[in-house]
Short mmCIF file of C-alpha atoms and ligand atoms in Angstrom, two decimals:
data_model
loop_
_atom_site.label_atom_id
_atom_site.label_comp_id
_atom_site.label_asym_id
_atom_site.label_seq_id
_atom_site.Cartn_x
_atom_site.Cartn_y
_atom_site.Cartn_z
CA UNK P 37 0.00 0.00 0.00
CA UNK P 38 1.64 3.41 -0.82
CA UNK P 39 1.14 6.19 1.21
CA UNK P 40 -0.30 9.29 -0.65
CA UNK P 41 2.00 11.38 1.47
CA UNK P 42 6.04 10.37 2.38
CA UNK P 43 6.78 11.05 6.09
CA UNK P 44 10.52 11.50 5.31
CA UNK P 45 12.10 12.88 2.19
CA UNK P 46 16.20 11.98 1.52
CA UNK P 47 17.88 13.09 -1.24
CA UNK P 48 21.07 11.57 -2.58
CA UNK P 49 22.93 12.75 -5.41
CA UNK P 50 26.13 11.19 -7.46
CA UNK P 51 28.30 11.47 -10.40
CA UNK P 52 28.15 8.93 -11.97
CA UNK P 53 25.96 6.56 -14.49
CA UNK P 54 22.59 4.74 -12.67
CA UNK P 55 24.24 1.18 -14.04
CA UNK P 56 27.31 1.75 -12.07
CA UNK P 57 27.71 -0.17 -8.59
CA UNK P 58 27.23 3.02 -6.76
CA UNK P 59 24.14 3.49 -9.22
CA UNK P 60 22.70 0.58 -8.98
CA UNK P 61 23.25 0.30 -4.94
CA UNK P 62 21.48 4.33 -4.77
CA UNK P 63 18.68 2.63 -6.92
CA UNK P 64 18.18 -0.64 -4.79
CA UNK P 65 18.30 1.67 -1.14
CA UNK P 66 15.49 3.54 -2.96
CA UNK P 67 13.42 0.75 -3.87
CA UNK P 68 14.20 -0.99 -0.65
CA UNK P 69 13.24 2.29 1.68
CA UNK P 70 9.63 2.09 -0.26
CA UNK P 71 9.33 -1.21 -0.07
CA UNK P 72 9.67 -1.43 3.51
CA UNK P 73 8.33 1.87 4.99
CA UNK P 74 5.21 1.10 2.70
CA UNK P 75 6.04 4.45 0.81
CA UNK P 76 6.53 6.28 4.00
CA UNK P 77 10.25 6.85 3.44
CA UNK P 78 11.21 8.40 -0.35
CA UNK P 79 14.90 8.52 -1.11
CA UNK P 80 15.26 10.65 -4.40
CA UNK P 81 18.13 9.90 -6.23
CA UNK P 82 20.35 12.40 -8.65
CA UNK P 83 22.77 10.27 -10.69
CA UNK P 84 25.57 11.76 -13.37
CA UNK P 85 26.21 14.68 -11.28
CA UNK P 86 22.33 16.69 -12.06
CA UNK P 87 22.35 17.91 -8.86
CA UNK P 88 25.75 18.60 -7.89
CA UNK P 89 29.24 17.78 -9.09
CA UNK P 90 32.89 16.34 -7.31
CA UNK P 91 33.16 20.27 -6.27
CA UNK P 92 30.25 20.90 -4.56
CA UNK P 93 28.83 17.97 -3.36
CA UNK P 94 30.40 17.39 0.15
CA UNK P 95 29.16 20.98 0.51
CA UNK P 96 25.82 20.53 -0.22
CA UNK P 97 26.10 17.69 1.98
CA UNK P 98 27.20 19.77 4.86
CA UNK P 99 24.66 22.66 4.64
CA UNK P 100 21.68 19.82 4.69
CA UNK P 101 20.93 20.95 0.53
CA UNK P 102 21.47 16.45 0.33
CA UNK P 103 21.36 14.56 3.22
CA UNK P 104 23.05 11.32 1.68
CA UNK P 105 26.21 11.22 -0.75
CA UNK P 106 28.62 8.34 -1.63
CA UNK P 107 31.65 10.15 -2.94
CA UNK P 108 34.57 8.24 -3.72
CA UNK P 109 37.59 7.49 -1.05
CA UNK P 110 39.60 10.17 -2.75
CA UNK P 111 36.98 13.10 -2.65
CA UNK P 112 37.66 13.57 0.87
CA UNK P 113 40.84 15.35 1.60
CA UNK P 114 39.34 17.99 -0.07
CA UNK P 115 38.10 18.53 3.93
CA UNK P 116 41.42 18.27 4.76
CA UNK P 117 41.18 14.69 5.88
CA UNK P 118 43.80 12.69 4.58
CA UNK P 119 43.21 9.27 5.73
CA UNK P 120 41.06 7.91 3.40
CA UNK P 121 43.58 8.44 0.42
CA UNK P 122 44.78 5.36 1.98
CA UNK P 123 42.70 3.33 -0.16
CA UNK P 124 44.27 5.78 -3.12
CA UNK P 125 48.20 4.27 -2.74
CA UNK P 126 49.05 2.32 -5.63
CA UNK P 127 49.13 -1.80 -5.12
CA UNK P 128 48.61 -1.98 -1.73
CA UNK P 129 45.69 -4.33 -1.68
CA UNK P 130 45.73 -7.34 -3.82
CA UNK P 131 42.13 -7.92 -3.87
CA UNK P 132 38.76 -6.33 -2.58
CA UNK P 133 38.30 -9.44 -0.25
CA UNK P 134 41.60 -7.03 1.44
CA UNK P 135 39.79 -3.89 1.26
CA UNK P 136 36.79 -5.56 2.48
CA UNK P 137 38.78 -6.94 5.58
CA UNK P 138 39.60 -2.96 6.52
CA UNK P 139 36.42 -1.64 5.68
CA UNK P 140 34.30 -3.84 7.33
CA UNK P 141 36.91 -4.36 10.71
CA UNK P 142 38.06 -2.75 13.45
CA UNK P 143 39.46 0.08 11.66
CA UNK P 144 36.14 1.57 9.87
CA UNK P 145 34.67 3.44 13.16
CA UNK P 146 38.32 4.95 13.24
CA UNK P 147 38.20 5.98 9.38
CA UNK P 148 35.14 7.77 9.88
CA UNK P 149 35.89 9.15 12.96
CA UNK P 150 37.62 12.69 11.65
CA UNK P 151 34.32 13.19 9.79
CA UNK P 152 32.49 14.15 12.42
CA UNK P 153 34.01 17.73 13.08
CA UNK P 154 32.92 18.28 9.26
CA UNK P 155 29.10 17.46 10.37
CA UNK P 156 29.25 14.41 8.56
CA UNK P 157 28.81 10.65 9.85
CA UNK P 158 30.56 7.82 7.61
CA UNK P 159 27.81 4.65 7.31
CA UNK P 160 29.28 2.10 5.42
CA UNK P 161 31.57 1.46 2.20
CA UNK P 162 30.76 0.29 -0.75
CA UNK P 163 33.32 -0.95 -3.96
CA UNK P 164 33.74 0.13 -7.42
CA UNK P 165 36.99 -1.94 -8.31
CA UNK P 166 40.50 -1.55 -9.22
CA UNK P 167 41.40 0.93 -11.68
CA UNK P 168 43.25 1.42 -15.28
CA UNK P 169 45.76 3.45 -17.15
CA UNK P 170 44.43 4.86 -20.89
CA UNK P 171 45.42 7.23 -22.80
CA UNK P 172 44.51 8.65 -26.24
CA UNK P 173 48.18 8.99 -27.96
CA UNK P 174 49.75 5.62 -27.31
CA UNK P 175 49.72 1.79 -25.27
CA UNK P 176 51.19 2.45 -21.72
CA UNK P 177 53.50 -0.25 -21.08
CA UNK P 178 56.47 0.99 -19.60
CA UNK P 179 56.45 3.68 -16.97
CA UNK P 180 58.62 5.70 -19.74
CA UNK P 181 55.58 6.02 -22.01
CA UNK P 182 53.87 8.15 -19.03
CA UNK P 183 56.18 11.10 -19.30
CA UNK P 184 54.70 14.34 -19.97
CA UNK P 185 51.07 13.43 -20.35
CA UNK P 186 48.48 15.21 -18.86
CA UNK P 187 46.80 13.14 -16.99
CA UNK P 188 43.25 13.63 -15.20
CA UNK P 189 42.72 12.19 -11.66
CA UNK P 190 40.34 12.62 -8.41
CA UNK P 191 41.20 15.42 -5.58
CA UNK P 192 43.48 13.39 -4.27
CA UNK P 193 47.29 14.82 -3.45
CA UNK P 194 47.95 11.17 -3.05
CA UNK P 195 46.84 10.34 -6.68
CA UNK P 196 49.06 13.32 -8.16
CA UNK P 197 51.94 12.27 -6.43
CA UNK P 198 51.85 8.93 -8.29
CA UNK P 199 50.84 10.60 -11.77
CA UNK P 200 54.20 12.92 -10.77
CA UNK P 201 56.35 9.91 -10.18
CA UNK P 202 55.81 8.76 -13.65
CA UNK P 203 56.85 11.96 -14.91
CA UNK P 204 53.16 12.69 -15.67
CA UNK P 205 51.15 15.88 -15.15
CA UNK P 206 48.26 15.48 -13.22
CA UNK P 207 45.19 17.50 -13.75
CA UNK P 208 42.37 17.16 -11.02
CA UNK P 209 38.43 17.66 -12.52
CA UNK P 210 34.80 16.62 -11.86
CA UNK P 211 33.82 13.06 -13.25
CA UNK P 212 31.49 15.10 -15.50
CA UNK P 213 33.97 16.88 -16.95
CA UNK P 214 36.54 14.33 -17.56
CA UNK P 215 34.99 12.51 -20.94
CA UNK P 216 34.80 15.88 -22.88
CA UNK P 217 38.33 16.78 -21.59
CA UNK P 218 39.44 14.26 -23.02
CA UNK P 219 37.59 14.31 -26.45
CA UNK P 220 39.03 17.76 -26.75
CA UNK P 221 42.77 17.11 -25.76
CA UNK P 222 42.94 18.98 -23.00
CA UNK P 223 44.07 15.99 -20.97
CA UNK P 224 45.72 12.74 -22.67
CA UNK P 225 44.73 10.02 -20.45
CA UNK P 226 43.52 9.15 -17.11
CA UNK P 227 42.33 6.12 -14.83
CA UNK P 228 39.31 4.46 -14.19
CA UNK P 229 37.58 0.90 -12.97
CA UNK P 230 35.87 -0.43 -15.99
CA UNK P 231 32.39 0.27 -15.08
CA UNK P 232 33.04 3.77 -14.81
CA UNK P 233 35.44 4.15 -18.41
CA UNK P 234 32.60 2.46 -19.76
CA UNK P 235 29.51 4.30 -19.05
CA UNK P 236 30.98 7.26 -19.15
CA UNK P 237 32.18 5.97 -22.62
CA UNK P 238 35.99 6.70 -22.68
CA UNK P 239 36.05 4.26 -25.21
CA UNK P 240 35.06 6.63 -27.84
CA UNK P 241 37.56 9.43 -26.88
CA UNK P 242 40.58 6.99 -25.93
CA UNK P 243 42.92 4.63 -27.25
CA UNK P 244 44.74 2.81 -25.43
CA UNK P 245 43.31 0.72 -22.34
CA UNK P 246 46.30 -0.91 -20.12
CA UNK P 247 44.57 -3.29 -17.50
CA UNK P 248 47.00 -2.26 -14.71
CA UNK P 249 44.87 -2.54 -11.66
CA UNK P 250 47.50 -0.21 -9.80
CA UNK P 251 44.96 1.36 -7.26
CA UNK P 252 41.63 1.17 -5.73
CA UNK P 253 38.51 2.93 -6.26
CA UNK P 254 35.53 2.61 -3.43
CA UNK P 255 33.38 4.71 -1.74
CA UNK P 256 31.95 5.88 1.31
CA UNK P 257 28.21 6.51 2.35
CA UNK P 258 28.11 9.49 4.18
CA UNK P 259 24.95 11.22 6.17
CA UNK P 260 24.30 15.06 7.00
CA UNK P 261 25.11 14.56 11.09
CA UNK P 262 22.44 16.55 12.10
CA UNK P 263 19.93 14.89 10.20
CA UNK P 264 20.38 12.05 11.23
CA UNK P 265 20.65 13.13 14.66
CA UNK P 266 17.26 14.21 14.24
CA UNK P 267 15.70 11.12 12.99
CA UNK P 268 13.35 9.14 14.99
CA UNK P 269 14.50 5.69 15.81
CA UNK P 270 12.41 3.74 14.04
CA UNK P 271 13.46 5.51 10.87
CA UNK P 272 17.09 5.56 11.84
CA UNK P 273 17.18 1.90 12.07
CA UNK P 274 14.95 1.10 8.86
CA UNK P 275 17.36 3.29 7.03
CA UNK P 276 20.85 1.49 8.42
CA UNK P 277 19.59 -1.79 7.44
CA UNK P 278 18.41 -1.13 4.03
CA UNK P 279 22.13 0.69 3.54
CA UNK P 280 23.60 -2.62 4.71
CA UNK P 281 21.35 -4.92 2.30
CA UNK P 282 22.09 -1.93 -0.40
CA UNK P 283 25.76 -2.25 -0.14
CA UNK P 284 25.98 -6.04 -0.13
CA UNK P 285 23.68 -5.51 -3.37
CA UNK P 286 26.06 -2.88 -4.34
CA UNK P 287 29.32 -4.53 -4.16
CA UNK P 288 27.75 -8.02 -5.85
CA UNK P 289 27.26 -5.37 -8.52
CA UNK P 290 30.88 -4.18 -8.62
CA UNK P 291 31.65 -7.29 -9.70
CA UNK P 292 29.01 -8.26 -12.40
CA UNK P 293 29.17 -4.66 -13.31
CA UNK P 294 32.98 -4.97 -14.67
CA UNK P 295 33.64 -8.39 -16.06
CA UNK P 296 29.91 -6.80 -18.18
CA UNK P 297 31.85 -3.64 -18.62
CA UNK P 298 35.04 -5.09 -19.91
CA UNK P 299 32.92 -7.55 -22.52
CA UNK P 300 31.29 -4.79 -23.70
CA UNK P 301 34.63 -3.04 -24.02
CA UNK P 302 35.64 -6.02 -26.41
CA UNK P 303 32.37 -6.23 -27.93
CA UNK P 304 32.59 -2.26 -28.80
CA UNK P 305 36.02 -2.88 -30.37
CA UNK P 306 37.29 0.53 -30.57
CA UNK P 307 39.44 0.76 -27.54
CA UNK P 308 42.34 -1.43 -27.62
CA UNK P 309 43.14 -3.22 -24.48
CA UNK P 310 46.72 -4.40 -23.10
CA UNK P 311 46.97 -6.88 -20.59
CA UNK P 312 50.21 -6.25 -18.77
CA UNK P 313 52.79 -8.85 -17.78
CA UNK P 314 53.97 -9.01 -13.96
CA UNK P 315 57.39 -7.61 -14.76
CA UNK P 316 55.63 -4.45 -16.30
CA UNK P 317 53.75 -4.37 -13.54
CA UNK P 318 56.20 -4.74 -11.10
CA UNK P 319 57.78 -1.61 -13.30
CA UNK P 320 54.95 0.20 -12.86
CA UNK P 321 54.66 0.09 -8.80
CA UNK P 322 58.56 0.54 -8.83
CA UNK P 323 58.46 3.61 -10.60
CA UNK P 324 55.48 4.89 -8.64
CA UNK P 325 57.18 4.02 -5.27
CA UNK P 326 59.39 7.01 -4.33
CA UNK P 327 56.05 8.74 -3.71
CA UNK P 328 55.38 6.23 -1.16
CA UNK P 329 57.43 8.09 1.96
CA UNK P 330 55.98 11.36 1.20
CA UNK P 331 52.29 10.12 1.03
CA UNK P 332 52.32 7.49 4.59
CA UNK P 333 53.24 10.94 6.19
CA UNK P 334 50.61 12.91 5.20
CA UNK P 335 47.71 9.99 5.39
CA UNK P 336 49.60 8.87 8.83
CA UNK P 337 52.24 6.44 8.70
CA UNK P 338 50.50 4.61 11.55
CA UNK P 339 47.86 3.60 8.92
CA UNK P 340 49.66 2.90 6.39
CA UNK P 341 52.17 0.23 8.16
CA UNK P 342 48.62 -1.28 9.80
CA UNK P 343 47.37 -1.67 6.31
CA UNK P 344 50.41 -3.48 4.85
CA UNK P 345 50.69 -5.76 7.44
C1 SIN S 1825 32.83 8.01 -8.99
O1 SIN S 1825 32.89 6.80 -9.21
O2 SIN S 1825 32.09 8.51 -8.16
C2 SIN S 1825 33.70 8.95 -9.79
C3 SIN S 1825 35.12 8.63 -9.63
C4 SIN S 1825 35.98 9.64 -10.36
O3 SIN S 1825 35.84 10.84 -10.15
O4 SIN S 1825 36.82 9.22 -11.15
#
């Protein structure tokens, strides 16, 4: 039976494509919200950044203008919170069943913890997948072929550093902007999990594809503090356990989502794809390593030795 009026209104807004993981998972917490508050609860969802971009999102956010987001790890030290570009260092985890063993441990009350002086509360994570190297000019095999591209990543210093190391030049812009940069030349290349290259369709604007699964991509689902403060308990709890069921829904997706994404990458034909060896791989982290120092200091070399061990 739906209700002719909703007793609580959410709003959640994100960059990227609705047949993403994060998509799909802001899709499935709507339905499920419906379901089970009998229309009671409406979640209205804003996908490919039509409500707000990577700029002004965590703002909008924090003024109560959204009151859920799930921006991606490395959106964050934009607040000047550095710890989750932890997930951002370059082959640290081999797998998500390793990110999954931080994010859903001991340590996740700690990662969200420096939120909270932002008037945000961290509720769960949720996974993309590992990401790739492409570029429009040529096949990036060696770390040499890196030097002096332009190269467009997240907010993330951590992310730059790494671009820097390969003698790259790192541009930071919005998801939204990145697929007509790079039509237009203004940056070369940049890196992506395969759900995102592909509906965002980088395909038709790049190259080269090198499946170099350096770094992780995830996210975090984030609430407005107050709000949720203010929500009755009943609510509170109807909402955490839909997130929960969401997520799990979510990161099944992740999965499905890119082995689909890189078939249809094949299928489309245009982008050419290069599977690298383990020496070129081992290349690549080598070269990318003399960032490493710089970057546990700044995250907090306390987290970054807990996360290698
Ligand atoms: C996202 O998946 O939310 C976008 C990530 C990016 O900006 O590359």
């Amino acid at each position: 039976v739906l209700r002719a009026q909703p007793r609580l209104r959410l709003r959640l807004a994100h960059v990227v494509a609705p047949d993403t993981p994060k998509g799909l998972m802001a899709t499935r917490l709507q339905a499920l919200l419906a379901q089970r508050s009998e229309g009671a609860v409406v979640l209205d969802v804003y996908p490919n950044g039509s409500l707000y971009s990577d700029a002004d999102e965590l703002e909008a956010l924090q003024w109560g203008a959204v009151e859920l987001l799930i921006p991606s790890l490395s959106k964050f030290g934009r607040l000047g919170t550095a710890v989750f570009e932890l997930f951002d260092l370059p082959f640290l985890f081999a797998d998500r069943a390793a990110v999954r063993r931080v994010v859903e441990g001991e340590w996740a009350r700690e990662l969200f913890e420096p939120l909270q002086r932002h008037g945000l509360l961290g509720l769960g994570f949720l996974d993309n997948g590992f990401k790739h190297m492409s570029a429009r000019t040529h096949p990036l095999r060696e770390p040499r072929d890196y030097r002096g591209l332009r190269m467009r990543v997240q907010p993330s210093l951590t992310i730059a550093a790494q671009m820097r190391a390969l003698g790259a030049y790192p541009v930071m812009m919005d998801f939204a902007a990145t697929r007509h940069a790079l039509a237009r030349g203004v940056v070369d290349g940049t890196e992506n999990p395969l759900t995102n290259f592909w509906s965002g369709r980088m395909h038709e604007v790049q190259r080269h594809l090198t499946l170099s699964a350096h770094g992780y991509l995830g996210y975090a689902v984030v609430a407005n503090a107050t709000f949720w403060a203010h929500l009755p308990q009943p609510e509170r709890r109807l909402i955490e356990v839909a997130l929960a069921d969401a997520i799990a829904f979510g990161n099944a997706m992740a999965l499905q989502q890119e082995q689909r994404a890189l078939q249809a990458l094949r299928d489309d034909g245009r982008i050419q794809l290069h599977y690298p060896s383990p020496e070129e791989r081992e290349a690549l982290r080598q070269a990318m390593a003399p960032a490493d120092d710089a970057l546990a200091a700044r995250i907090g070399p306390r987290w970054v030795r807990a996360m290698r061990e």
